XYZ file of C-alpha atoms in Angstrom:
755
model
C 0.000 0.000 0.000
C 1.100 3.568 -0.678
C 2.729 5.370 2.205
C 2.747 9.082 2.831
C 5.749 10.982 1.475
C 8.486 11.986 3.892
C 9.384 14.567 5.168
C 6.138 15.330 6.903
C 4.293 18.573 6.707
C 4.279 21.196 9.444
C 3.807 19.358 12.771
C 1.647 22.035 14.416
C 1.861 24.786 17.002
C 1.569 23.117 20.403
C 3.352 24.964 23.228
C 5.971 23.145 25.252
C 5.002 21.944 28.725
C 7.139 24.003 31.097
C 5.949 22.651 34.445
C 5.378 18.990 33.651
C 2.235 16.877 33.673
C 1.465 14.986 36.889
C -0.783 11.915 37.014
C -3.831 11.328 34.781
C -2.288 8.249 33.124
C -5.627 6.467 32.930
C -7.395 9.552 31.604
C -4.774 10.000 28.896
C -5.238 6.429 27.713
C -9.019 6.808 27.713
C -8.837 10.076 25.804
C -6.662 8.427 23.175
C -9.234 5.645 22.838
C -12.042 8.173 22.420
C -10.101 9.991 19.690
C -9.752 6.691 17.881
C -13.522 6.223 18.072
C -14.780 9.716 17.195
C -13.814 12.746 15.153
C -15.073 15.096 17.883
C -14.235 14.643 21.554
C -15.031 17.298 24.150
C -13.522 17.173 27.630
C -15.855 18.984 30.019
C -15.637 20.030 33.641
C -15.460 22.917 36.049
C -12.878 25.641 35.651
C -9.673 24.500 37.292
C -10.307 20.743 36.974
C -7.406 20.416 34.512
C -9.161 20.201 31.137
C -6.592 22.266 29.300
C -3.597 20.403 30.660
C -5.159 17.049 29.862
C -6.117 17.834 26.280
C -2.697 19.384 25.652
C -1.018 16.275 27.052
C -3.168 14.112 24.784
C -2.437 16.403 21.838
C 1.313 16.212 22.479
C 1.093 12.431 22.597
C -0.709 12.451 19.239
C 1.826 14.879 17.767
C 4.755 12.762 19.000
C 3.261 9.636 17.467
C 2.637 11.390 14.163
C 6.102 12.962 14.047
C 8.028 9.765 14.760
C 9.869 7.747 12.126
C 7.692 5.913 9.646
C 6.965 2.459 11.054
C 4.977 0.042 8.876
C 2.607 -2.054 10.948
C 4.187 -5.101 9.311
C 6.619 -5.698 6.513
C 5.271 -4.019 3.450
C 2.147 -2.979 5.328
C 0.588 0.440 5.815
C 2.166 3.171 7.884
C 1.351 3.686 11.571
C -2.336 4.796 11.834
C -1.407 7.763 14.059
C 0.992 9.024 11.411
C -1.696 8.795 8.770
C -4.410 10.319 10.932
C -2.382 13.382 11.965
C -0.128 13.655 8.947
C -0.698 17.425 8.799
C -0.012 18.037 12.453
C -1.722 18.922 15.707
C -2.863 22.522 16.115
C -4.076 24.483 19.134
C -6.566 27.364 18.972
C -6.974 29.234 22.260
C -10.360 30.940 22.252
C -10.747 32.205 25.823
C -9.872 35.814 24.926
C -12.210 35.960 21.900
C -15.394 37.857 22.668
C -16.522 39.015 19.220
C -18.120 36.154 17.221
C -16.784 37.717 14.022
C -13.235 37.031 15.228
C -13.770 33.341 15.986
C -12.980 32.118 12.488
C -10.094 34.585 12.128
C -8.594 33.315 15.382
C -8.852 29.743 14.189
C -7.237 30.632 10.852
C -4.459 32.399 12.722
C -3.864 29.340 14.895
C -3.518 27.217 11.754
C -0.983 29.652 10.329
C -3.241 30.775 7.488
C -2.703 34.117 5.806
C -5.522 35.216 3.532
C -5.748 38.570 1.768
C -8.999 37.953 -0.076
C -12.562 39.005 0.628
C -13.607 35.372 0.911
C -15.378 34.564 4.188
C -12.860 33.211 6.716
C -14.979 30.079 7.064
C -14.520 29.352 3.380
C -10.769 29.811 3.748
C -10.713 27.428 6.702
C -12.823 24.805 4.954
C -10.702 24.888 1.798
C -7.499 24.625 3.822
C -8.762 21.685 5.863
C -10.593 19.891 3.040
C -7.741 17.567 2.054
C -5.712 17.638 5.268
C -5.484 15.140 8.098
C -4.938 16.864 11.399
C -6.067 17.225 14.989
C -7.479 20.603 15.987
C -7.511 21.400 19.713
C -10.034 24.041 20.838
C -9.725 25.498 24.332
C -11.901 28.040 26.114
C -14.962 28.363 23.856
C -17.638 28.777 26.576
C -18.403 32.427 25.845
C -19.072 31.571 22.180
C -20.392 28.033 22.487
C -23.154 28.348 19.872
C -20.883 29.989 17.304
C -18.114 27.468 17.988
C -20.502 24.549 17.634
C -21.777 25.868 14.305
C -18.236 26.336 12.995
C -17.030 22.914 14.150
C -20.087 21.202 12.642
C -19.441 22.861 9.285
C -15.720 22.120 9.247
C -16.189 18.463 10.206
C -18.755 18.002 7.446
C -16.480 19.536 4.818
C -13.156 18.127 6.031
C -13.171 14.319 6.300
C -9.584 14.216 7.594
C -10.233 16.640 10.458
C -10.531 15.563 14.100
C -11.357 17.973 16.918
C -10.408 17.721 20.584
C -12.154 20.422 22.617
C -11.972 21.525 26.246
C -14.808 23.484 27.828
C -17.191 23.736 30.739
C -19.984 22.313 28.590
C -20.149 20.140 25.468
C -20.753 21.493 21.973
C -23.816 19.203 21.679
C -23.159 18.066 18.114
C -24.065 14.810 16.413
C -21.251 12.305 16.787
C -19.638 14.178 19.663
C -18.197 12.153 22.518
C -18.461 14.266 25.644
C -16.255 13.173 28.507
C -16.617 14.854 31.925
C -13.254 15.106 33.635
C -13.227 14.244 37.313
C -10.872 15.829 39.849
C -7.622 14.078 40.671
C -7.761 11.007 42.852
C -6.221 11.443 46.345
C -2.813 10.020 45.437
C -2.469 12.093 42.264
C -3.720 15.214 44.048
C -1.092 14.791 46.732
C 1.599 14.148 44.112
C 0.664 17.351 42.264
C 0.653 19.402 45.460
C 4.092 18.070 46.465
C 5.585 18.538 42.994
C 4.395 22.145 42.647
C 5.366 23.089 46.189
C 8.830 21.577 45.795
C 9.317 23.479 42.541
C 8.636 26.753 44.373
C 10.520 25.751 47.537
C 13.220 23.083 47.009
C 13.512 22.630 50.783
C 9.933 21.367 50.995
C 9.405 17.601 51.243
C 6.664 15.128 52.049
C 7.168 13.614 55.515
C 5.241 11.372 57.839
C 4.569 14.439 59.972
C 2.919 16.497 57.225
C 1.367 13.752 55.066
C -1.926 13.663 56.964
C -2.539 17.397 56.886
C -1.496 17.661 53.233
C -3.854 14.821 52.333
C -6.617 16.618 54.236
C -5.841 19.808 52.309
C -6.126 17.915 49.004
C -9.457 16.472 50.126
C -10.779 19.897 51.164
C -9.873 21.203 47.716
C -11.622 18.229 46.077
C -8.517 17.334 44.087
C -8.941 20.319 41.751
C -5.586 20.986 40.039
C -5.998 24.784 39.945
C -6.907 24.886 43.630
C -3.907 22.700 44.423
C -1.613 24.957 42.381
C -2.845 27.954 44.381
C -2.301 26.094 47.632
C 1.226 25.177 46.548
C 1.942 28.860 46.052
C 0.884 29.539 49.657
C 2.965 26.734 51.107
C 6.058 28.809 50.390
C 5.159 31.084 53.286
C 2.652 29.171 55.431
C 2.795 25.777 57.084
C 0.376 23.084 55.888
C -1.579 23.494 59.149
C -1.902 27.240 58.605
C -3.081 26.763 55.039
C -5.688 24.239 56.116
C -6.973 26.330 59.014
C -7.318 29.440 56.855
C -9.152 27.463 54.228
C -11.576 26.065 56.801
C -12.216 29.499 58.265
C -13.585 30.748 54.963
C -15.233 27.664 53.507
C -18.793 28.355 54.703
C -18.569 32.067 53.944
C -17.240 31.708 50.433
C -19.705 29.022 49.370
C -22.756 30.618 50.970
C -25.777 30.834 48.691
C -24.408 28.143 46.340
C -26.266 25.056 47.574
C -27.104 24.028 44.047
C -23.515 24.183 42.877
C -21.384 21.099 42.420
C -18.871 20.526 45.220
C -15.956 21.058 42.864
C -17.386 24.445 41.799
C -17.587 25.426 45.452
C -14.063 24.145 46.032
C -12.682 26.190 43.168
C -14.360 29.346 44.381
C -13.155 28.537 47.862
C -9.584 28.140 46.644
C -9.594 31.330 44.599
C -11.502 33.292 47.212
C -9.232 31.988 49.932
C -6.174 33.067 47.917
C -7.839 36.441 47.471
C -8.417 36.810 51.210
C -4.793 35.919 51.954
C -3.519 38.612 49.594
C -2.586 42.023 50.927
C -4.773 44.983 50.029
C -2.303 46.004 47.311
C -2.173 42.512 45.838
C -5.976 42.279 45.760
C -6.224 45.660 44.051
C -3.641 44.769 41.427
C -5.350 41.402 40.849
C -8.645 43.148 40.170
C -7.111 45.718 37.864
C -5.054 43.195 35.903
C -8.315 41.468 34.987
C -8.911 44.152 32.312
C -6.162 42.626 30.160
C -6.885 39.990 27.526
C -4.275 37.276 27.241
C -0.695 38.369 27.866
C 0.583 41.751 29.018
C 3.933 43.210 29.985
C 5.123 45.113 33.040
C 4.985 48.533 31.381
C 1.315 48.045 30.514
C 0.523 46.794 34.020
C 2.221 49.825 35.589
C 0.385 52.328 33.388
C -3.064 50.772 33.539
C -3.116 49.674 37.174
C -1.121 52.310 39.059
C -2.758 55.229 40.830
C -2.804 57.142 44.127
C -3.882 53.976 45.916
C -1.361 51.783 44.058
C 1.982 53.569 43.478
C 3.657 52.737 40.207
C 6.892 51.717 41.909
C 5.009 49.055 43.890
C 3.598 47.233 40.855
C 6.726 45.203 40.108
C 6.935 43.810 43.643
C 3.212 43.051 43.667
C 3.484 41.234 40.332
C 6.247 39.142 41.888
C 3.979 38.276 44.822
C 1.115 37.245 42.529
C 3.553 35.097 40.542
C 4.705 33.442 43.742
C 1.105 32.604 44.630
C 0.415 31.068 41.179
C -2.102 33.816 40.418
C -0.006 34.992 37.474
C 2.012 33.002 34.955
C 5.289 34.285 33.499
C 5.950 33.472 29.828
C 8.886 34.063 27.472
C 7.737 35.283 24.054
C 9.208 36.832 20.910
C 8.103 40.176 22.361
C 9.956 39.591 25.647
C 8.828 38.572 29.136
C 5.064 38.703 29.526
C 2.489 37.714 32.113
C -0.860 35.987 31.897
C -3.657 35.373 34.353
C -5.458 32.031 34.317
C -8.985 32.536 33.063
C -10.732 31.422 36.265
C -8.506 33.742 38.281
C -9.115 36.606 35.842
C -12.882 36.190 36.015
C -12.753 36.292 39.802
C -10.703 39.501 39.641
C -13.070 41.033 37.099
C -16.010 40.431 39.433
C -14.111 42.103 42.230
C -13.306 45.074 39.980
C -16.992 45.467 39.111
C -17.886 45.416 42.803
C -15.405 48.244 43.363
C -17.181 50.317 40.698
C -13.907 50.920 38.888
C -14.264 48.687 35.830
C -15.178 51.395 33.299
C -12.285 53.653 34.296
C -9.796 50.779 34.086
C -11.082 49.716 30.662
C -10.544 53.252 29.405
C -7.028 53.353 30.832
C -6.372 50.018 29.132
C -7.666 51.455 25.845
C -5.510 54.572 26.209
C -2.372 52.511 26.794
C -2.935 50.451 23.662
C -3.731 53.491 21.563
C -0.404 54.909 22.675
C 1.307 51.599 21.947
C -0.147 51.524 18.426
C 0.983 55.117 17.817
C 4.518 54.304 18.924
C 4.563 51.133 16.822
C 3.458 53.012 13.700
C 6.325 55.474 14.141
C 8.809 52.717 14.958
C 7.771 50.701 11.915
C 10.009 53.020 9.878
C 13.156 51.995 11.736
C 15.539 49.085 12.344
C 13.042 47.795 14.937
C 10.472 46.803 12.338
C 10.636 43.097 13.136
C 10.355 43.776 16.872
C 7.306 45.947 16.216
C 5.649 43.146 14.232
C 6.288 40.659 17.067
C 4.993 43.106 19.676
C 1.737 43.848 17.856
C 1.265 40.124 17.235
C 1.606 39.473 20.968
C -0.676 42.380 21.870
C -3.416 41.594 19.362
C -5.946 40.342 21.984
C -5.495 43.565 23.955
C -5.683 45.708 20.821
C -8.944 43.985 19.941
C -10.237 44.747 23.424
C -9.220 48.394 23.009
C -11.065 48.592 19.685
C -14.167 47.107 21.281
C -13.937 49.701 24.050
C -13.894 52.478 21.431
C -16.944 51.022 19.722
C -18.854 50.811 23.015
C -18.982 54.620 23.227
C -20.600 56.263 20.140
C -19.117 59.642 20.983
C -15.637 58.091 20.963
C -15.910 56.279 17.646
C -13.157 58.532 16.330
C -10.740 56.800 18.690
C -11.606 53.462 17.091
C -11.067 54.972 13.631
C -7.704 56.311 14.723
C -6.627 52.984 16.234
C -7.801 50.872 13.280
C -6.094 53.265 10.867
C -2.872 53.494 12.866
C -2.463 49.714 12.638
C -2.280 49.881 8.810
C 1.268 48.501 8.874
C 0.069 45.391 10.704
C -2.991 44.812 8.534
C -1.109 45.334 5.226
C 2.449 44.400 6.148
C 1.952 41.382 8.399
C -0.724 39.336 6.651
C -3.773 40.652 8.540
C -5.873 42.142 5.772
C -9.062 40.289 6.663
C -9.021 41.340 10.302
C -8.017 44.883 9.394
C -10.973 45.084 7.025
C -13.252 43.877 9.829
C -12.238 46.664 12.230
C -12.063 49.406 9.616
C -15.557 48.579 8.368
C -16.923 48.513 11.922
C -15.438 51.836 12.963
C -16.588 53.581 9.800
C -20.046 52.000 9.833
C -20.457 53.180 13.409
C -19.635 56.789 12.516
C -22.877 58.656 13.144
C -21.325 62.090 12.923
C -21.157 62.385 16.732
C -17.415 62.853 16.941
C -17.341 66.346 15.445
C -15.211 67.945 12.711
C -12.170 68.210 15.012
C -11.744 64.454 14.642
C -12.059 64.377 10.858
C -8.399 63.416 10.464
C -9.040 60.110 12.265
C -11.903 59.306 9.936
C -9.852 60.191 6.850
C -7.041 57.946 8.019
C -9.431 55.032 8.480
C -10.804 55.682 4.979
C -7.482 55.611 3.149
C -6.372 52.537 5.087
C -9.671 50.847 4.195
C -9.066 51.770 0.546
C -5.569 50.265 0.751
C -6.714 47.056 2.428
C -9.663 46.582 0.062
C -7.415 47.151 -2.968
C -5.006 44.443 -1.815
C -7.991 42.148 -1.307
C -9.103 42.777 -4.878
C -12.297 44.594 -3.823
C -11.930 47.517 -6.214
C -15.450 48.884 -5.677
C -15.071 49.233 -1.908
C -11.529 50.519 -2.336
C -12.442 53.244 -4.800
C -15.468 54.304 -2.755
C -13.384 54.766 0.383
C -10.556 56.528 -1.446
C -12.834 59.004 -3.229
C -14.527 59.779 0.074
C -11.133 60.303 1.693
C -9.866 62.508 -1.141
C -12.968 64.711 -1.112
C -12.989 64.926 2.669
C -9.307 65.880 2.690
C -9.986 68.689 0.227
C -12.887 70.038 2.324
C -10.933 69.904 5.581
C -7.690 71.123 3.978
C -5.765 68.023 5.001
C -3.021 67.617 2.367
C -1.489 64.520 3.984
C -4.754 62.563 3.886
C -5.226 63.743 0.297
C -1.782 62.395 -0.622
C -2.574 58.995 0.885
C -5.881 58.837 -0.985
C -4.250 59.633 -4.350
C -1.440 57.167 -3.590
C -3.816 54.290 -2.952
C -5.839 55.158 -6.054
C -2.592 54.720 -7.947
C -1.983 51.393 -6.193
C -5.434 50.223 -7.259
C -4.748 51.263 -10.859
C -1.423 49.401 -10.756
C -2.899 46.024 -9.829
C -5.747 46.657 -12.290
C -3.215 46.918 -15.171
C -3.990 50.590 -15.897
C -0.322 51.593 -15.987
C -0.787 55.023 -17.514
C -3.205 56.120 -14.818
C -1.132 54.391 -12.133
C 1.943 56.365 -13.165
C 0.046 59.653 -13.105
C -1.547 59.083 -9.705
C 1.561 57.686 -8.022
C 3.699 60.514 -9.391
C 1.171 63.051 -8.116
C 1.092 61.379 -4.706
C 4.888 61.545 -4.424
C 4.807 65.259 -5.146
C 2.135 65.740 -2.478
C 4.171 63.749 0.039
C 7.240 65.867 -0.627
C 5.293 69.099 -0.264
C 3.885 67.884 3.072
C 7.303 66.702 4.300
C 6.062 63.130 4.682
C 8.615 60.299 4.674
C 7.849 56.778 5.885
C 7.324 53.255 4.594
C 4.168 54.288 2.753
C 5.961 57.050 0.865
C 8.767 54.711 -0.152
C 6.228 52.083 -1.205
C 4.615 54.707 -3.427
C 7.991 55.205 -5.096
C 8.401 51.454 -5.635
C 4.889 51.207 -7.083
C 5.681 54.075 -9.451
C 8.822 52.169 -10.476
C 6.681 49.129 -11.267
C 4.347 51.215 -13.415
C 7.319 52.709 -15.305
C 8.944 49.318 -15.805
C 5.739 47.772 -17.115
C 5.538 50.633 -19.632
C 9.126 50.077 -20.777
C 11.005 52.717 -18.774
C 13.390 50.364 -17.018
C 16.033 53.017 -16.417
C 13.539 55.208 -14.566
C 12.331 52.245 -12.535
C 15.873 51.293 -11.534
C 16.688 54.831 -10.453
C 13.620 55.003 -8.204
C 14.210 51.584 -6.620
C 17.896 52.134 -6.000
C 17.027 55.308 -4.152
C 14.411 53.453 -2.090
C 16.893 50.675 -1.300
C 19.479 53.194 -0.130
C 17.000 55.037 2.104
C 15.740 51.754 3.542
C 19.251 50.602 4.353
C 20.018 53.949 5.971
C 16.841 53.840 8.077
C 16.866 50.101 8.757
C 13.534 49.640 6.967
C 13.079 46.139 5.500
C 9.431 45.688 4.496
C 9.420 48.256 1.681
C 12.978 47.324 0.773
C 11.747 43.848 -0.182
C 9.510 45.327 -2.883
C 12.373 47.459 -4.199
C 14.523 44.326 -4.389
C 11.770 42.629 -6.390
C 11.965 45.310 -9.092
C 15.777 45.277 -9.044
C 15.680 41.489 -9.499
C 13.453 41.926 -12.547
C 16.055 44.243 -14.004
C 18.900 41.862 -13.221
C 17.084 38.984 -14.918
C 16.370 41.185 -17.931
C 20.090 41.867 -18.233
C 20.909 38.151 -17.983
C 22.227 38.350 -14.429
C 20.515 35.304 -12.975
C 22.944 35.039 -10.049
C 22.286 38.653 -9.041
C 18.526 38.176 -9.501
C 18.620 35.098 -7.248
C 20.580 36.958 -4.561
C 18.099 39.841 -4.566
C 15.079 37.558 -4.537
C 16.447 35.398 -1.722
C 16.618 38.492 0.491
C 13.173 39.516 -0.710
C 11.677 36.099 0.167
C 13.285 36.095 3.617
C 11.949 39.556 4.463
C 8.426 38.875 3.232
C 8.296 35.613 5.156
C 9.445 37.369 8.323
C 6.525 39.786 8.100
C 3.991 37.237 6.755
C 3.453 39.459 3.706
C 1.828 36.989 1.355
C 1.550 39.396 -1.600
C 5.256 40.188 -1.678
C 6.201 36.571 -0.978
C 4.224 34.998 -3.809
C 5.454 37.579 -6.318
C 9.056 36.905 -5.304
C 8.644 33.114 -5.414
C 7.200 33.202 -8.926
C 9.942 35.466 -10.205
C 12.455 33.149 -8.526
C 10.891 30.228 -10.401
C 11.532 32.075 -13.651
C 15.141 32.698 -12.579
C 15.472 29.000 -11.743
C 14.383 27.821 -15.167
C 16.737 30.372 -16.734
C 19.551 28.770 -14.706
C 18.727 25.384 -16.198
C 16.670 23.797 -13.413
C 13.190 23.348 -14.891
C 12.080 20.675 -12.406
C 12.905 22.891 -9.435
C 11.207 25.801 -11.179
C 8.056 23.705 -11.568
C 8.160 22.814 -7.860
C 8.376 26.504 -6.915
C 5.613 27.294 -9.360
C 3.370 24.646 -7.818
C 4.183 25.858 -4.305
C 3.121 29.380 -5.260
C -0.364 28.299 -6.315
C -1.771 27.825 -2.769
C -0.291 31.209 -1.849
C -2.233 32.826 -4.661
C -5.400 31.340 -3.210
C -4.770 33.522 -0.176
C -3.948 36.616 -2.211
C -7.080 36.498 -4.333
C -7.969 36.290 -7.993
C -8.071 40.026 -8.625
C -4.339 40.514 -8.229
C -3.662 37.122 -9.829
C -5.622 38.313 -12.863
C -3.146 41.134 -13.535
C -1.402 40.431 -16.803
C 1.764 42.220 -15.747
C 2.172 40.584 -12.366
C 1.102 37.248 -13.820
C 3.727 37.243 -16.574
C 6.569 35.417 -14.742
C 4.264 32.505 -13.952
C 3.167 32.132 -17.562
C 6.710 32.370 -18.906
C 8.056 29.860 -16.381
C 5.220 27.453 -17.042
C 5.782 27.627 -20.792
C 9.560 27.166 -20.709
C 9.712 24.549 -17.939
C 6.870 22.655 -19.610
C 8.793 22.563 -22.881
C 11.893 21.191 -21.159
C 10.183 18.657 -18.876
C 7.144 17.652 -20.858
C 3.598 18.153 -19.627
C 3.467 15.033 -17.452
C 6.680 15.646 -15.503
C 5.959 19.364 -15.161
C 2.559 18.553 -13.646
C 4.150 16.010 -11.275
C 6.737 18.537 -10.032
C 4.078 21.208 -9.588
C 1.925 18.783 -7.594
C 4.860 18.136 -5.278
C 5.283 21.872 -4.834
C 1.659 22.237 -3.803
C 2.259 19.868 -0.873
C 5.035 22.011 0.616
C 4.157 23.936 3.778
C 5.120 27.587 3.756
C 8.231 27.209 5.916
C 9.517 24.391 3.730
C 8.892 26.444 0.591
C 10.843 29.389 1.984
C 13.706 27.132 3.074
C 13.825 25.600 -0.395
C 13.726 28.979 -2.126
C 16.588 30.282 0.012
C 18.661 27.114 -0.423
C 18.487 27.135 -4.213
C 18.296 24.216 -6.652
C 20.405 21.140 -5.969
C 20.016 18.836 -8.997
C 22.418 19.111 -11.917
C 21.081 21.689 -14.356
C 19.290 20.694 -17.518
C 20.624 22.495 -20.610
C 17.858 25.000 -21.016
C 18.899 26.923 -24.058
C 18.232 30.641 -24.282
C 15.283 31.751 -22.179
C 13.114 34.454 -23.753
C 14.262 37.540 -21.866
C 11.677 39.612 -20.078
C 12.584 42.558 -22.219
C 15.399 42.627 -24.735
C 17.834 45.529 -24.963
C 16.572 46.431 -28.414
C 12.916 46.171 -27.356
C 12.865 48.448 -24.333
C 10.794 51.106 -25.952
C 8.449 48.670 -27.644
C 7.165 46.297 -24.952
C 6.772 46.070 -21.197
C 9.200 44.588 -18.749
C 8.322 40.905 -18.933
C 4.881 40.799 -20.366
C 4.035 40.866 -24.055
C 0.370 41.643 -23.380
C -1.446 42.925 -20.348
C -4.458 40.594 -20.294
C -3.143 37.080 -20.853
C -5.490 34.215 -20.147
C -4.946 30.578 -19.235
C -2.952 28.989 -22.061
C -4.125 25.854 -23.764
C -2.686 22.722 -22.253
C -2.184 24.157 -18.747
C -1.941 21.555 -15.985
C -5.289 20.668 -14.537
C -6.294 22.906 -11.662
C -4.052 25.842 -12.726
C -5.821 29.171 -12.092
C -6.409 31.348 -15.089
C -4.009 34.199 -15.592
């Protein structure tokens, strides 16, 4: 029987287990059996019972089995069933911080590493991605959106026969075929083992003895074996004796569970444990706990100090208080690409949020949270045009849940809708430069739809910014109608309010829209006009340089290669001086075109390798797919048609995420058509199609690695490749494309999108 090709695809995104998994051996085995029996398994139970840890342990076991060496079940037999079942990896989607139903599908796509620039519904993107894949999807924390999650999971399971879902929540999804498994608390021995392990990790001098065994076992029993409650108790055992912990717990048991006779014992135990930890905190620790509950997901110390400090909580005390909450297991410290960050467990956060509401301070803290993240976005926009561009991208990625919360806060107050417009517009670099067009479109549409004219003319600049960013995002998505509508509105509004900068951005993005619509004459006029407006206004940033690169593209496509080279060399020099990389990648793309035109395939490859690396760093799918296809053309010119066909095939799924509008551009589509024609001639239709099919199976990281590594096989004598534009033809025809509106050629491999 046929076995899956090796190497495997991307294994997934599961986090490493930093603190170790204690006990639950029987539950892990049972969960594995249930996953064998059903495509949807939901582990249910009270908050703090250990659902997340268990499903992650089961997911890691599945991922390890799938990632191991290929082991036929018998000589010549099929591959290991686990390797087949999860061939495409095990993926975790954390949903606890998602409040807006519209972001559910986007969050899931993000967890799967999908980048989509089109206007297609995110559910369609998910379904198409999962349709032919075999993977395990782990969903955690869906309670606040249970109906929407159930609807999405039902649809994906129906359309994706190779998909299995392992979910963790306080209630089942209630879908046909679902196996719901209620997770019980730890048994006494495992509860004691967890308590000892966690306490010893915090205090190496601590040990289980005959003297303390009885009281520790009683403590585990009082906490009903709930892992979260035991973790909190372990944090207290650093400073209190087991007898003190038990006595303080008993003192508050009746009080903290009063009025909850109908609740399950483990619910009462969890509230007891959290409430007891709350009572043992100092006044400052309790106040910080409550105020930290306004954050979504992770946050850093600077944010905590700004949002939470005040006359009753001095800023210089926040660091020490954070340390105390960490020591009590009320906060978790995590290392991320954006630096050291903190996170509050969801049950602990909810308790703190209730306390904050009871203090009557929730609205003020939410506004302070919003103000901090508006300031952060402003700083990031300015710092995008600097050597810290990659750090900015990582920071905004880490802060996305909090930025979403800040946007929601703006939308909650109609008179402050201008703040939402400002924030959504200020994040243009993230939406357009880091593969977030769909989410950017969501927020821009919401802030502009909610504009009822209540903000007043003094905030017109925020609205104009949101409009030109919407026009930019919609243009890249191929939605020319929405793009033009927003840009005309921005241009006219800028003229009325005498805002020359907003007017320049509107004209610039009109030129961008003309460029990808193949109207090169109009694109050149608009982009040239926008550059003049930018210079008059003294504007210089990544957008301005991108305008210059786009003008270079328009000139090159019209035959003015010398003018295009001059513009892009200037952009490259400015980018290198300023440390800007994102726009530089597009300048390198044009310079690579010129190098290939002059026969310099080695120089073109060097330029494109840097271009690919930069675009991959920022998840810029548009720039990446253009560079990969031009690199495929370079590769066939070097005499490696099979490798060129692989790259060409690998680019096809990327185009699905970019959208057909841009793919339909005759100018931008030309390298693909030329590569397909020449490589097909050298390989023959059957082998070309086989190589392209292999390319389509490559995950994005593997494609980038392959593009950067270069071709390995011995070159095939290719003969002269038709040059993109001959030296004697420069005035007669465009850079690489003999005609602007090429269509799918006869004899294209099956499934190839039309040009």
